[in-house]
Short mmCIF file of C-alpha atoms and ligand atoms in Angstrom, two decimals:
data_model
loop_
_atom_site.label_atom_id
_atom_site.label_comp_id
_atom_site.label_asym_id
_atom_site.label_seq_id
_atom_site.Cartn_x
_atom_site.Cartn_y
_atom_site.Cartn_z
CA UNK A 1 -44.24 -6.81 -9.68
CA UNK A 2 -42.82 -6.93 -6.09
CA UNK A 3 -40.19 -3.91 -6.52
CA UNK A 4 -43.14 -1.74 -8.21
CA UNK A 5 -44.80 -1.96 -4.67
CA UNK A 6 -41.35 -0.99 -2.93
CA UNK A 7 -40.29 3.19 -2.19
CA UNK A 8 -37.74 4.00 -4.75
CA UNK A 9 -35.18 6.11 -2.56
CA UNK A 10 -33.26 8.84 -4.06
CA UNK A 11 -29.70 9.95 -2.81
CA UNK A 12 -29.53 13.51 -2.63
CA UNK A 13 -25.94 15.58 -1.81
CA UNK A 14 -25.80 18.21 0.59
CA UNK A 15 -22.23 18.82 1.25
CA UNK A 16 -18.90 18.22 -0.05
CA UNK A 17 -15.65 18.58 1.81
CA UNK A 18 -12.45 18.23 0.32
CA UNK A 19 -8.99 18.13 1.86
CA UNK A 20 -5.76 18.12 0.13
CA UNK A 21 -2.93 17.12 2.84
CA UNK A 22 -0.04 17.00 -0.22
CA UNK A 23 0.08 20.09 -1.99
CA UNK A 24 3.42 19.21 -3.45
CA UNK A 25 2.08 16.25 -4.89
CA UNK A 26 -1.55 17.29 -5.41
CA UNK A 27 -2.39 20.37 -7.19
CA UNK A 28 -5.27 22.27 -8.96
CA UNK A 29 -7.84 20.81 -6.81
CA UNK A 30 -11.13 21.22 -7.52
CA UNK A 31 -14.21 20.23 -5.84
CA UNK A 32 -17.69 21.65 -6.36
CA UNK A 33 -21.19 20.28 -5.65
CA UNK A 34 -23.92 21.91 -8.09
CA UNK A 35 -27.39 22.12 -6.76
CA UNK A 36 -29.24 23.43 -9.68
CA UNK A 37 -27.74 21.11 -12.50
CA UNK A 38 -29.50 17.80 -10.81
CA UNK A 39 -32.04 17.54 -8.19
CA UNK A 40 -30.33 15.36 -6.40
CA UNK A 41 -26.88 17.52 -6.73
CA UNK A 42 -23.90 16.12 -8.76
CA UNK A 43 -20.27 16.66 -8.11
CA UNK A 44 -17.42 18.19 -10.68
CA UNK A 45 -14.04 17.39 -9.29
CA UNK A 46 -10.41 17.90 -11.16
CA UNK A 47 -6.64 17.82 -9.80
CA UNK A 48 -3.50 16.93 -11.17
CA UNK A 49 -0.59 15.35 -10.00
CA UNK A 50 3.12 16.65 -9.75
CA UNK A 51 4.94 13.56 -10.65
CA UNK A 52 3.50 9.99 -11.64
CA UNK A 53 2.08 8.34 -8.45
CA UNK A 54 1.83 4.87 -7.92
CA UNK A 55 0.41 2.95 -4.72
CA UNK A 56 -2.50 4.82 -3.99
CA UNK A 57 -4.90 3.23 -1.56
CA UNK A 58 -8.18 4.20 0.26
CA UNK A 59 -10.46 3.95 2.61
CA UNK A 60 -14.12 4.42 2.21
CA UNK A 61 -16.43 4.70 5.00
CA UNK A 62 -20.16 5.14 4.93
CA UNK A 63 -21.96 6.31 7.68
CA UNK A 64 -25.91 6.66 7.93
CA UNK A 65 -27.34 8.44 11.03
CA UNK A 66 -30.76 8.12 12.09
CA UNK A 67 -31.73 10.96 14.36
CA UNK A 68 -28.60 10.95 16.67
CA UNK A 69 -27.38 7.38 16.30
CA UNK A 70 -24.88 6.74 13.92
CA UNK A 71 -24.13 3.32 12.07
CA UNK A 72 -21.58 2.42 10.11
CA UNK A 73 -22.77 0.84 6.88
CA UNK A 74 -19.56 -0.34 5.52
CA UNK A 75 -15.94 0.46 5.77
CA UNK A 76 -13.85 -1.17 2.54
CA UNK A 77 -10.18 -0.82 2.17
CA UNK A 78 -9.46 -0.20 -1.51
CA UNK A 79 -6.20 -0.59 -3.57
CA UNK A 80 -7.28 2.24 -5.93
CA UNK A 81 -4.66 1.05 -8.44
CA UNK A 82 -6.15 -2.31 -8.73
CA UNK A 83 -9.53 -1.24 -8.16
CA UNK A 84 -11.00 -3.21 -11.31
CA UNK A 85 -10.25 -6.57 -10.02
CA UNK A 86 -11.36 -5.11 -6.47
CA UNK A 87 -14.81 -3.72 -7.32
CA UNK A 88 -16.79 -6.08 -8.87
CA UNK A 89 -18.43 -7.81 -5.56
CA UNK A 90 -19.20 -4.66 -4.12
CA UNK A 91 -22.65 -3.05 -5.61
CA UNK A 92 -21.73 0.90 -4.08
CA UNK A 93 -18.10 -0.07 -5.91
CA UNK A 94 -19.42 -1.22 -9.15
CA UNK A 95 -22.32 1.86 -9.21
CA UNK A 96 -19.26 4.06 -8.52
CA UNK A 97 -16.66 3.24 -10.88
CA UNK A 98 -18.97 2.36 -13.51
CA UNK A 99 -20.66 5.95 -13.19
CA UNK A 100 -16.85 7.38 -13.14
CA UNK A 101 -15.77 5.93 -16.18
CA UNK A 102 -18.15 7.53 -17.83
CA UNK A 103 -18.08 10.96 -16.93
CA UNK A 104 -14.95 11.55 -16.07
CA UNK A 105 -11.11 10.07 -17.14
CA UNK A 106 -9.98 8.56 -13.57
CA UNK A 107 -7.82 5.67 -14.67
CA UNK A 108 -8.44 2.18 -12.84
CA UNK A 109 -4.89 1.94 -13.41
CA UNK A 110 -1.86 3.31 -12.15
CA UNK A 111 0.16 5.35 -12.16
CA UNK A 112 -1.69 8.40 -12.49
CA UNK A 113 0.27 10.59 -14.53
CA UNK A 114 2.26 13.82 -14.08
CA UNK A 115 0.77 17.35 -14.88
CA UNK A 116 -1.85 15.29 -16.74
CA UNK A 117 -6.00 16.92 -15.53
CA UNK A 118 -8.10 14.20 -13.93
CA UNK A 119 -11.34 15.32 -13.90
CA UNK A 120 -15.40 13.61 -13.01
CA UNK A 121 -17.87 16.05 -14.17
CA UNK A 122 -21.60 16.07 -13.11
CA UNK A 123 -21.29 12.82 -10.87
CA UNK A 124 -24.38 11.84 -9.25
CA UNK A 125 -25.52 9.30 -7.02
CA UNK A 126 -27.31 6.28 -9.40
CA UNK A 127 -30.27 5.71 -7.00
CA UNK A 128 -31.16 2.19 -8.56
CA UNK A 129 -28.48 0.71 -6.86
CA UNK A 130 -29.70 1.97 -3.31
CA UNK A 131 -31.16 -1.40 -1.57
CA UNK A 132 -35.24 -0.56 -0.82
CA UNK A 133 -34.58 -1.96 2.53
CA UNK A 134 -32.56 1.24 3.53
CA UNK A 135 -34.93 3.66 5.30
CA UNK A 136 -34.57 7.40 4.78
CA UNK A 137 -31.33 8.52 6.76
CA UNK A 138 -28.61 11.39 6.43
CA UNK A 139 -25.38 9.71 5.11
CA UNK A 140 -21.60 10.46 5.56
CA UNK A 141 -20.11 8.91 2.57
CA UNK A 142 -15.72 9.59 3.95
CA UNK A 143 -13.11 9.08 1.22
CA UNK A 144 -10.04 8.87 2.79
CA UNK A 145 -7.12 8.47 0.49
CA UNK A 146 -3.24 7.50 0.91
CA UNK A 147 0.08 7.55 -0.99
CA UNK A 148 2.64 5.27 -0.38
CA UNK A 149 0.78 4.84 2.97
CA UNK A 150 1.01 8.77 3.41
CA UNK A 151 -1.96 10.34 4.61
CA UNK A 152 -2.72 12.36 1.03
CA UNK A 153 -6.45 13.68 0.86
CA UNK A 154 -10.16 13.13 2.20
CA UNK A 155 -13.47 13.39 0.28
CA UNK A 156 -16.61 13.92 2.71
CA UNK A 157 -19.98 13.86 0.78
CA UNK A 158 -22.81 14.63 3.41
CA UNK A 159 -26.55 13.87 1.83
CA UNK A 160 -30.03 12.18 2.80
CA UNK A 161 -32.22 9.04 1.32
CA UNK A 162 -35.62 10.29 0.77
CA UNK A 163 -38.49 8.72 -0.88
CA UNK A 164 -38.21 9.86 -4.36
CA UNK A 165 -41.46 11.41 -5.79
C1 NAG B 1 -23.78 24.29 -11.84
O1 NAG B 1 -24.32 23.36 -13.27
C2 NAG B 1 -25.41 24.44 -14.36
C3 NAG B 1 -25.86 23.48 -15.41
O2 NAG B 1 -25.02 22.42 -15.93
C4 NAG B 1 -24.36 25.17 -14.31
O3 NAG B 1 -24.99 26.37 -15.43
C5 NAG B 1 -23.87 26.02 -13.27
O4 NAG B 1 -23.07 27.53 -13.84
C6 NAG B 1 -23.12 25.17 -12.33
N1 NAG B 1 -22.70 25.93 -11.16
C7 NAG B 1 -21.89 25.68 -10.37
C8 NAG B 1 -21.58 26.32 -8.96
O5 NAG B 1 -21.08 24.79 -11.31
C1 NAG B 2 -16.88 4.18 12.16
O1 NAG B 2 -16.06 3.86 11.66
C2 NAG B 2 -14.54 4.71 11.71
C3 NAG B 2 -13.46 4.77 11.01
O2 NAG B 2 -12.98 3.25 11.22
C4 NAG B 2 -14.48 4.78 13.36
O3 NAG B 2 -13.80 6.15 13.46
C5 NAG B 2 -15.48 5.21 13.87
O4 NAG B 2 -15.56 5.14 15.20
C6 NAG B 2 -16.95 4.23 13.84
N1 NAG B 2 -18.25 4.77 14.33
C7 NAG B 2 -19.01 3.94 14.24
C8 NAG B 2 -20.21 4.46 14.62
O5 NAG B 2 -18.93 2.41 14.63
C1 NAG B 3 -2.52 23.72 -12.87
O1 NAG B 3 -2.90 25.18 -12.49
C2 NAG B 3 -1.96 26.14 -13.17
C3 NAG B 3 -2.26 27.35 -12.72
O2 NAG B 3 -3.70 27.55 -12.79
C4 NAG B 3 -2.07 25.91 -14.76
O3 NAG B 3 -0.89 26.62 -15.13
C5 NAG B 3 -1.90 24.46 -15.04
O4 NAG B 3 -2.00 24.61 -16.13
C6 NAG B 3 -2.57 23.13 -14.37
N1 NAG B 3 -1.90 22.28 -14.24
C7 NAG B 3 -2.66 21.40 -15.09
C8 NAG B 3 -2.39 19.98 -14.95
O5 NAG B 3 -3.45 21.42 -15.27
#
């Protein structure tokens, strides 16, 4: 009853930027925002690694921007080799990992295997998980990846939350 009265929000992705700091280890990186397959935009990503990779960590920072005012909505450290254990409590991460398992082949436990093609195909943000108290804002999703504590990669996704019509 109440939920029908709340404005539904939809997350549209407008831009993606992927940086590979260790091309000797991370290779064949492709990172594309497709604006036509889904109205909210969808991401296609793939990569391989030149050796078995363990000890992968991440820092995820979600920043929202209203006018010129920036707020860090969330900043989380992630043990990517034990993602299954660490995500259950966080709605954002749970949504992302559920979706990624459905549409890709990323392992949720390490190692990432040498010369295997990892991919995520047509990732979209599930708008049902967006709390309806969040106003229409621009967002910046900034994901830093470290391998053995060495800066390895960064994925920045920019977009906008808008009222669904
Ligand atoms: C986007 O997706 C559509 C539909 O799947 C496909 O035809 C098109 O080639 C894709 N564009 C890019 C840039 O990947
Ligand atoms: C958000 O977090 C990042 C990384 O910790 C930091 O560099 C930045 O200054 C923070 N921004 C705000 C508005 O707090
Ligand atoms: C990486 O790209 C090279 C050159 O396109 C290709 O020969 C190789 O099979 C690719 N490796 C993987 C694991 O996809």
